[in-house]
mmCIF file of C-alpha atoms in Angstrom:
data_model
loop_
_atom_site.group_PDB
_atom_site.id
_atom_site.type_symbol
_atom_site.label_atom_id
_atom_site.label_comp_id
_atom_site.label_asym_id
_atom_site.label_seq_id
_atom_site.Cartn_x
_atom_site.Cartn_y
_atom_site.Cartn_z
ATOM 1 C CA MET A 45 -170.010 -38.991 40.877
ATOM 2 C CA LEU A 46 -173.664 -39.984 40.558
ATOM 3 C CA GLN A 47 -172.843 -43.439 41.890
ATOM 4 C CA LYS A 48 -171.180 -41.941 44.981
ATOM 5 C CA ILE A 49 -174.153 -39.651 45.549
ATOM 6 C CA ILE A 50 -176.555 -42.596 45.421
ATOM 7 C CA LEU A 51 -174.367 -44.691 47.709
ATOM 8 C CA ALA A 52 -173.989 -41.822 50.202
ATOM 9 C CA THR A 53 -177.776 -41.475 50.353
ATOM 10 C CA VAL A 54 -178.318 -45.207 50.822
ATOM 11 C CA VAL A 55 -175.593 -45.650 53.457
ATOM 12 C CA ALA A 56 -176.836 -42.702 55.544
ATOM 13 C CA PHE A 57 -180.421 -43.935 55.191
ATOM 14 C CA VAL A 58 -179.511 -47.418 56.423
ATOM 15 C CA LEU A 59 -177.381 -46.122 59.300
ATOM 16 C CA SER A 60 -180.152 -43.791 60.451
ATOM 17 C CA LEU A 61 -182.769 -46.506 60.054
ATOM 18 C CA VAL A 62 -180.936 -49.213 62.017
ATOM 19 C CA SER A 63 -180.020 -46.816 64.818
ATOM 20 C CA GLY A 64 -183.682 -46.363 65.758
ATOM 21 C CA PRO A 65 -184.244 -49.689 67.587
ATOM 22 C CA LEU A 66 -181.005 -49.103 69.510
ATOM 23 C CA PHE A 67 -181.227 -45.410 70.287
ATOM 24 C CA ILE A 68 -184.938 -44.933 71.058
ATOM 25 C CA PRO A 69 -185.102 -47.511 73.922
ATOM 26 C CA TYR A 70 -181.889 -46.045 75.344
ATOM 27 C CA LEU A 71 -183.415 -42.554 75.483
ATOM 28 C CA ARG A 72 -186.532 -43.984 77.118
ATOM 29 C CA LYS A 73 -184.347 -45.672 79.715
ATOM 30 C CA LEU A 74 -182.658 -42.355 80.452
ATOM 31 C CA LYS A 75 -186.111 -40.703 80.581
ATOM 32 C CA PHE A 76 -185.046 -38.111 77.997
ATOM 33 C CA GLY A 77 -188.642 -37.282 77.114
ATOM 34 C CA GLN A 78 -190.142 -34.226 75.467
ATOM 35 C CA LYS A 79 -192.180 -31.841 77.603
ATOM 36 C CA VAL A 80 -195.158 -30.601 75.580
ATOM 37 C CA ARG A 81 -196.465 -27.030 75.806
ATOM 38 C CA GLU A 82 -199.650 -26.986 77.877
ATOM 39 C CA ASP A 83 -200.981 -23.983 75.940
ATOM 40 C CA GLY A 84 -200.658 -25.835 72.629
ATOM 41 C CA PRO A 85 -203.167 -28.043 70.815
ATOM 42 C CA LYS A 86 -204.705 -30.512 73.290
ATOM 43 C CA SER A 87 -204.008 -33.393 70.905
ATOM 44 C CA HIS A 88 -200.294 -32.875 71.576
ATOM 45 C CA LEU A 89 -200.533 -33.591 75.307
ATOM 46 C CA LYS A 90 -200.344 -37.338 74.655
ATOM 47 C CA LYS A 91 -196.914 -36.775 73.088
ATOM 48 C CA SER A 92 -195.442 -35.778 76.438
ATOM 49 C CA GLY A 93 -192.605 -38.117 77.350
ATOM 50 C CA THR A 94 -191.776 -39.081 73.768
ATOM 51 C CA PRO A 95 -187.960 -39.403 73.513
ATOM 52 C CA THR A 96 -186.219 -36.345 72.137
ATOM 53 C CA MET A 97 -182.681 -35.517 70.911
ATOM 54 C CA GLY A 98 -183.287 -37.917 68.012
ATOM 55 C CA GLY A 99 -181.288 -35.608 65.765
ATOM 56 C CA ILE A 100 -178.251 -37.549 66.963
ATOM 57 C CA MET A 101 -179.444 -40.420 64.750
ATOM 58 C CA PHE A 102 -179.260 -38.607 61.418
ATOM 59 C CA ILE A 103 -176.333 -36.409 62.479
ATOM 60 C CA THR A 104 -174.217 -39.506 63.131
ATOM 61 C CA ALA A 105 -175.370 -41.194 59.935
ATOM 62 C CA THR A 106 -174.652 -38.066 57.895
ATOM 63 C CA VAL A 107 -171.131 -37.577 59.234
ATOM 64 C CA ILE A 108 -170.132 -41.231 58.749
ATOM 65 C CA SER A 109 -171.511 -41.400 55.216
ATOM 66 C CA THR A 110 -169.992 -38.051 54.230
ATOM 67 C CA LEU A 111 -166.530 -39.059 55.441
ATOM 68 C CA ILE A 112 -166.770 -42.308 53.484
ATOM 69 C CA PHE A 113 -167.734 -40.758 50.167
ATOM 70 C CA SER A 114 -165.974 -37.368 50.253
ATOM 71 C CA HIS A 115 -162.325 -36.424 50.635
ATOM 72 C CA TRP A 116 -161.411 -34.117 53.498
ATOM 73 C CA ASN A 117 -160.927 -30.513 52.384
ATOM 74 C CA LYS A 118 -161.591 -26.960 53.566
ATOM 75 C CA TYR A 119 -165.119 -26.901 52.102
ATOM 76 C CA LEU A 120 -166.113 -30.091 53.907
ATOM 77 C CA ALA A 121 -164.640 -28.650 57.092
ATOM 78 C CA ILE A 122 -166.873 -25.570 56.786
ATOM 79 C CA LEU A 123 -169.930 -27.724 56.095
ATOM 80 C CA LEU A 124 -169.282 -29.862 59.159
ATOM 81 C CA VAL A 125 -168.622 -26.818 61.334
ATOM 82 C CA GLY A 126 -172.025 -25.444 60.359
ATOM 83 C CA PHE A 127 -173.770 -28.793 60.769
ATOM 84 C CA LEU A 128 -172.120 -30.037 63.959
ATOM 85 C CA GLY A 129 -171.621 -26.602 65.506
ATOM 86 C CA TYR A 130 -175.306 -25.741 65.478
ATOM 87 C CA GLY A 131 -176.150 -29.317 66.407
ATOM 88 C CA LEU A 132 -173.948 -28.917 69.492
ATOM 89 C CA ILE A 133 -175.781 -25.728 70.502
ATOM 90 C CA GLY A 134 -179.067 -27.602 70.121
ATOM 91 C CA PHE A 135 -177.711 -30.571 72.078
ATOM 92 C CA ALA A 136 -176.724 -28.306 74.966
ATOM 93 C CA ASP A 137 -180.222 -26.808 74.940
ATOM 94 C CA ASP A 138 -181.919 -30.227 74.881
ATOM 95 C CA PHE A 139 -179.624 -31.678 77.529
ATOM 96 C CA LEU A 140 -180.335 -28.876 79.974
ATOM 97 C CA LYS A 141 -184.062 -29.343 79.398
ATOM 98 C CA VAL A 142 -184.275 -33.111 79.858
ATOM 99 C CA TYR A 143 -181.416 -33.849 82.262
ATOM 100 C CA PHE A 144 -181.439 -30.836 84.554
ATOM 101 C CA LYS A 145 -185.174 -30.255 84.081
ATOM 102 C CA ARG A 146 -184.687 -26.640 82.987
ATOM 103 C CA PRO A 147 -187.873 -25.893 80.987
ATOM 104 C CA LEU A 148 -186.221 -23.334 78.690
ATOM 105 C CA GLY A 149 -182.813 -25.008 78.331
ATOM 106 C CA LEU A 150 -180.189 -22.482 77.295
ATOM 107 C CA LYS A 151 -181.077 -18.858 77.909
ATOM 108 C CA ALA A 152 -182.037 -16.983 74.740
ATOM 109 C CA ARG A 153 -178.984 -14.745 75.091
ATOM 110 C CA GLU A 154 -176.642 -17.719 75.426
ATOM 111 C CA LYS A 155 -178.144 -19.406 72.409
ATOM 112 C CA LEU A 156 -177.993 -16.289 70.228
ATOM 113 C CA ILE A 157 -174.394 -15.492 71.168
ATOM 114 C CA GLY A 158 -173.363 -18.982 70.118
ATOM 115 C CA GLN A 159 -175.354 -18.783 66.902
ATOM 116 C CA PHE A 160 -173.973 -15.402 65.856
ATOM 117 C CA LEU A 161 -170.404 -16.375 66.720
ATOM 118 C CA LEU A 162 -170.630 -19.571 64.676
ATOM 119 C CA ALA A 163 -172.308 -17.735 61.770
ATOM 120 C CA THR A 164 -169.519 -15.157 61.753
ATOM 121 C CA ILE A 165 -166.846 -17.884 61.594
ATOM 122 C CA ILE A 166 -168.632 -19.666 58.731
ATOM 123 C CA SER A 167 -169.150 -16.406 56.831
ATOM 124 C CA TYR A 168 -165.505 -15.381 57.239
ATOM 125 C CA PHE A 169 -164.146 -18.621 55.787
ATOM 126 C CA ALA A 170 -166.813 -18.700 53.076
ATOM 127 C CA GLN A 171 -165.713 -15.224 51.991
ATOM 128 C CA LYS A 172 -162.090 -16.364 52.028
ATOM 129 C CA TYR A 173 -162.612 -19.503 49.937
ATOM 130 C CA VAL A 174 -165.623 -18.858 47.673
ATOM 131 C CA GLY A 175 -165.596 -15.058 47.340
ATOM 132 C CA THR A 176 -168.275 -12.435 47.900
ATOM 133 C CA GLU A 177 -170.497 -13.095 44.891
ATOM 134 C CA VAL A 178 -173.951 -14.664 45.180
ATOM 135 C CA ILE A 179 -176.207 -16.019 42.465
ATOM 136 C CA PHE A 180 -179.428 -14.115 41.807
ATOM 137 C CA PRO A 181 -182.233 -16.605 40.911
ATOM 138 C CA PHE A 182 -184.295 -16.030 37.741
ATOM 139 C CA LEU A 183 -181.980 -13.268 36.500
ATOM 140 C CA LYS A 184 -179.145 -15.753 35.806
ATOM 141 C CA THR A 185 -176.557 -13.335 37.105
ATOM 142 C CA THR A 186 -174.375 -12.804 40.157
ATOM 143 C CA ILE A 187 -174.141 -9.955 42.636
ATOM 144 C CA ASP A 188 -170.936 -8.991 44.436
ATOM 145 C CA LEU A 189 -171.827 -8.103 48.013
ATOM 146 C CA GLY A 190 -168.368 -6.795 48.846
ATOM 147 C CA ASN A 191 -168.115 -5.565 52.438
ATOM 148 C CA LEU A 192 -171.749 -6.468 53.052
ATOM 149 C CA TYR A 193 -171.000 -10.162 52.506
ATOM 150 C CA ILE A 194 -170.250 -11.215 56.090
ATOM 151 C CA PRO A 195 -173.100 -9.245 57.765
ATOM 152 C CA PHE A 196 -175.545 -10.522 55.152
ATOM 153 C CA MET A 197 -174.427 -14.145 55.506
ATOM 154 C CA VAL A 198 -174.580 -13.953 59.292
ATOM 155 C CA PHE A 199 -178.189 -12.757 58.972
ATOM 156 C CA VAL A 200 -178.970 -15.569 56.497
ATOM 157 C CA ILE A 201 -177.400 -18.297 58.624
ATOM 158 C CA VAL A 202 -178.917 -17.271 61.966
ATOM 159 C CA GLY A 203 -182.288 -16.631 60.333
ATOM 160 C CA THR A 204 -182.309 -20.010 58.598
ATOM 161 C CA VAL A 205 -181.282 -21.920 61.713
ATOM 162 C CA ASN A 206 -184.044 -20.387 63.824
ATOM 163 C CA SER A 207 -186.651 -20.718 61.081
ATOM 164 C CA VAL A 208 -185.987 -24.454 60.787
ATOM 165 C CA ASN A 209 -186.204 -24.695 64.564
ATOM 166 C CA LEU A 210 -189.644 -23.044 64.527
ATOM 167 C CA THR A 211 -190.817 -25.468 61.837
ATOM 168 C CA ASP A 212 -190.129 -28.455 64.090
ATOM 169 C CA GLY A 213 -193.510 -28.732 65.790
ATOM 170 C CA LEU A 214 -195.467 -31.577 64.176
ATOM 171 C CA ASP A 215 -194.613 -35.222 63.585
ATOM 172 C CA GLY A 216 -192.481 -35.438 60.456
ATOM 173 C CA LEU A 217 -192.853 -31.778 59.515
ATOM 174 C CA ALA A 218 -189.319 -30.418 59.809
ATOM 175 C CA ALA A 219 -187.732 -33.744 58.824
ATOM 176 C CA GLY A 220 -189.902 -34.106 55.703
ATOM 177 C CA VAL A 221 -189.548 -30.512 54.538
ATOM 178 C CA SER A 222 -185.793 -30.596 55.156
ATOM 179 C CA PHE A 223 -185.460 -33.916 53.310
ATOM 180 C CA ILE A 224 -186.830 -32.196 50.203
ATOM 181 C CA VAL A 225 -184.651 -29.110 50.694
ATOM 182 C CA MET A 226 -181.502 -31.227 51.055
ATOM 183 C CA ALA A 227 -182.498 -33.255 47.992
ATOM 184 C CA PHE A 228 -182.496 -29.948 46.107
ATOM 185 C CA PHE A 229 -178.963 -29.157 47.286
ATOM 186 C CA THR A 230 -177.885 -32.698 46.399
ATOM 187 C CA MET A 231 -179.061 -32.272 42.812
ATOM 188 C CA THR A 232 -177.533 -28.792 42.691
ATOM 189 C CA ALA A 233 -174.181 -30.320 43.694
ATOM 190 C CA LEU A 234 -174.548 -32.800 40.848
ATOM 191 C CA PHE A 235 -174.922 -29.937 38.364
ATOM 192 C CA LEU A 236 -171.876 -28.266 39.926
ATOM 193 C CA ASN A 237 -170.021 -31.603 39.722
ATOM 194 C CA ASN A 238 -168.858 -31.104 43.316
ATOM 195 C CA ILE A 239 -168.533 -34.368 45.264
ATOM 196 C CA THR A 240 -167.920 -32.597 48.584
ATOM 197 C CA TYR A 241 -171.217 -30.727 48.526
ATOM 198 C CA GLY A 242 -172.927 -33.700 46.909
ATOM 199 C CA ALA A 243 -171.796 -36.322 49.407
ATOM 200 C CA PHE A 244 -172.731 -34.140 52.371
ATOM 201 C CA SER A 245 -176.155 -33.140 51.027
ATOM 202 C CA ALA A 246 -176.938 -36.684 49.887
ATOM 203 C CA SER A 247 -175.904 -38.113 53.254
ATOM 204 C CA LEU A 248 -178.156 -35.719 55.147
ATOM 205 C CA THR A 249 -180.978 -36.450 52.699
ATOM 206 C CA GLY A 250 -180.657 -40.180 53.368
ATOM 207 C CA GLY A 251 -180.242 -39.659 57.101
ATOM 208 C CA LEU A 252 -183.428 -37.626 57.297
ATOM 209 C CA LEU A 253 -185.356 -40.214 55.287
ATOM 210 C CA GLY A 254 -184.269 -42.943 57.703
ATOM 211 C CA PHE A 255 -185.186 -40.754 60.663
ATOM 212 C CA LEU A 256 -188.640 -40.139 59.192
ATOM 213 C CA ARG A 257 -189.393 -43.836 59.704
ATOM 214 C CA TYR A 258 -189.554 -43.081 63.437
ATOM 215 C CA ASN A 259 -190.535 -39.404 63.361
ATOM 216 C CA ARG A 260 -193.627 -39.666 61.159
ATOM 217 C CA HIS A 261 -197.048 -39.626 62.823
ATOM 218 C CA PRO A 262 -197.379 -40.972 65.452
ATOM 219 C CA ALA A 263 -193.769 -40.100 66.237
ATOM 220 C CA GLU A 264 -191.663 -42.547 68.245
ATOM 221 C CA ILE A 265 -188.945 -39.919 68.660
ATOM 222 C CA PHE A 266 -188.451 -36.165 68.167
ATOM 223 C CA MET A 267 -185.331 -34.589 66.700
ATOM 224 C CA GLY A 268 -185.168 -31.878 69.380
ATOM 225 C CA ASP A 269 -183.125 -28.717 69.004
ATOM 226 C CA THR A 270 -180.153 -31.039 68.480
ATOM 227 C CA GLY A 271 -181.623 -31.993 65.121
ATOM 228 C CA SER A 272 -183.430 -28.844 64.038
ATOM 229 C CA LEU A 273 -180.492 -26.504 64.678
ATOM 230 C CA ALA A 274 -178.115 -28.943 62.952
ATOM 231 C CA ILE A 275 -180.386 -29.074 59.900
ATOM 232 C CA GLY A 276 -180.639 -25.293 59.813
ATOM 233 C CA GLY A 277 -176.861 -25.014 60.035
ATOM 234 C CA ALA A 278 -176.414 -27.547 57.230
ATOM 235 C CA ILE A 279 -178.898 -25.861 54.898
ATOM 236 C CA ALA A 280 -177.550 -22.367 55.527
ATOM 237 C CA THR A 281 -173.913 -23.408 55.138
ATOM 238 C CA ALA A 282 -174.643 -25.366 51.955
ATOM 239 C CA ALA A 283 -176.446 -22.333 50.514
ATOM 240 C CA VAL A 284 -173.580 -20.010 51.414
ATOM 241 C CA LEU A 285 -170.868 -22.240 49.918
ATOM 242 C CA THR A 286 -172.805 -22.840 46.683
ATOM 243 C CA LYS A 287 -173.431 -19.079 46.415
ATOM 244 C CA LEU A 288 -177.169 -19.676 46.683
ATOM 245 C CA PRO A 289 -178.312 -17.865 49.842
ATOM 246 C CA LEU A 290 -180.894 -15.946 47.781
ATOM 247 C CA ILE A 291 -182.620 -19.212 46.869
ATOM 248 C CA LEU A 292 -183.442 -19.951 50.518
ATOM 249 C CA PRO A 293 -186.645 -17.848 50.701
ATOM 250 C CA LEU A 294 -187.933 -19.934 47.772
ATOM 251 C CA ILE A 295 -186.756 -23.484 48.472
ATOM 252 C CA GLY A 296 -187.277 -22.850 52.196
ATOM 253 C CA ILE A 297 -190.637 -21.107 51.797
ATOM 254 C CA ILE A 298 -192.126 -23.148 54.658
ATOM 255 C CA TYR A 299 -189.351 -22.040 57.014
ATOM 256 C CA VAL A 300 -189.987 -18.437 55.987
ATOM 257 C CA VAL A 301 -193.753 -18.444 56.543
ATOM 258 C CA GLU A 302 -193.344 -20.260 59.855
ATOM 259 C CA ALA A 303 -190.873 -17.640 61.085
ATOM 260 C CA PHE A 304 -192.944 -14.706 59.815
ATOM 261 C CA SER A 305 -196.082 -16.099 61.455
ATOM 262 C CA VAL A 306 -194.307 -15.887 64.809
ATOM 263 C CA ILE A 307 -192.994 -12.375 64.117
ATOM 264 C CA ILE A 308 -196.419 -11.148 62.986
ATOM 265 C CA GLN A 309 -198.123 -12.727 65.990
ATOM 266 C CA VAL A 310 -195.731 -11.134 68.490
ATOM 267 C CA LEU A 311 -195.806 -7.682 66.878
ATOM 268 C CA SER A 312 -199.578 -7.685 66.500
ATOM 269 C CA PHE A 313 -200.113 -8.630 70.134
ATOM 270 C CA LYS A 314 -197.590 -6.106 71.468
ATOM 271 C CA LEU A 315 -198.780 -3.227 69.272
ATOM 272 C CA PHE A 316 -202.525 -3.840 69.090
ATOM 273 C CA GLY A 317 -203.250 -6.414 71.793
ATOM 274 C CA LYS A 318 -204.676 -8.788 69.171
ATOM 275 C CA ARG A 319 -203.499 -12.096 67.725
ATOM 276 C CA VAL A 320 -203.555 -12.625 63.952
ATOM 277 C CA PHE A 321 -203.311 -16.405 64.236
ATOM 278 C CA LYS A 322 -204.996 -18.773 66.654
ATOM 279 C CA MET A 323 -201.504 -19.877 67.584
ATOM 280 C CA SER A 324 -198.045 -19.559 66.096
ATOM 281 C CA PRO A 325 -196.013 -20.954 64.396
ATOM 282 C CA LEU A 326 -198.395 -21.310 61.468
ATOM 283 C CA HIS A 327 -198.745 -25.102 61.633
ATOM 284 C CA HIS A 328 -200.490 -24.776 65.000
ATOM 285 C CA HIS A 329 -202.933 -22.252 63.527
ATOM 286 C CA PHE A 330 -204.037 -24.827 60.941
ATOM 287 C CA GLU A 331 -204.367 -27.491 63.651
ATOM 288 C CA LEU A 332 -206.547 -25.251 65.796
ATOM 289 C CA SER A 333 -208.598 -24.431 62.689
ATOM 290 C CA GLY A 334 -209.608 -28.091 62.439
ATOM 291 C CA TRP A 335 -206.924 -29.618 60.221
ATOM 292 C CA GLN A 336 -205.616 -33.055 61.111
ATOM 293 C CA GLU A 337 -201.932 -32.992 62.048
ATOM 294 C CA GLN A 338 -200.978 -35.320 59.172
ATOM 295 C CA ASN A 339 -202.818 -33.151 56.655
ATOM 296 C CA VAL A 340 -200.904 -30.042 57.730
ATOM 297 C CA VAL A 341 -197.638 -31.957 57.362
ATOM 298 C CA TYR A 342 -198.532 -33.325 53.920
ATOM 299 C CA ALA A 343 -199.632 -29.890 52.712
ATOM 300 C CA PHE A 344 -196.335 -28.338 53.803
ATOM 301 C CA TRP A 345 -194.409 -31.160 52.100
ATOM 302 C CA ILE A 346 -196.295 -30.546 48.849
ATOM 303 C CA VAL A 347 -195.622 -26.803 49.019
ATOM 304 C CA THR A 348 -191.911 -27.547 49.467
ATOM 305 C CA LEU A 349 -191.935 -29.942 46.496
ATOM 306 C CA ILE A 350 -193.480 -27.243 44.313
ATOM 307 C CA ALA A 351 -190.916 -24.759 45.617
ATOM 308 C CA MET A 352 -188.146 -27.200 44.691
ATOM 309 C CA PHE A 353 -189.252 -27.366 41.056
ATOM 310 C CA ILE A 354 -189.590 -23.575 40.870
ATOM 311 C CA SER A 355 -186.111 -23.251 42.409
ATOM 312 C CA PHE A 356 -184.626 -25.453 39.700
ATOM 313 C CA TYR A 357 -186.399 -23.379 37.072
ATOM 314 C CA SER A 358 -185.044 -20.161 38.577
ATOM 315 C CA LEU A 359 -181.488 -21.433 38.159
ATOM 316 C CA SER A 360 -181.858 -23.038 34.729
#
């Protein structure tokens, strides 16, 4: 199994890597460029026009590699529904933005309806095939959620997807953090001796690493909502199927603080008319506080690495 995991990582990495010189010029030709927020850090204005929808690169690489190294079964089907389903929602959002020049893409209501519907489908089949128990980190025990299983998993999935989306705001940030998170799920699959989970997680890990070649600072391409929603769907679905949704606040600590920074900022402004952060999500606050973009990204990567080791300890 270890050999297949390594090969899945390498194949997805190579596929993602070689797709860059083909895909990036094509997006430039189509003028599928990112429109940067004018109220954001001024250093980001030069990024306007950078090709977006780059998530297609690692999505394609992940699917091809997974199908090569894993046999088709109901668990793989659920994983791909979560991964590709949320990627499709993100693609629709990106396409409306860049092709039809709609600044906001899909309406928030449209996006949320799709997300909740997909999360409900994933949760239903997860309950059917893996049961209603979840592993409680550190305590080395399981909890049976019973009738609360589907509502809880829907909350976990939708929350994770949107938290990853909020994290995608600096060159290499979401891709690097998610690379580490998926590496954690790859190693977890090894301990479970499950090639389906392992091949999928390893393929996405390799795909993200190849994508980072072009997404690191200064980025040649952005993943767009196509990529960030797909990653969120993959992480959430992998956590649900391995009975590890309760590990997400730890291994995904960066996603959590990014999401909470936005929530805190909105609530504080609406209730008290004051902003807690210079700008949200949190990575922009650090930028506006004088941090170099690369330093914010590296710091968040290091925090995720530490979280990964603590996560392993919590399950050992």
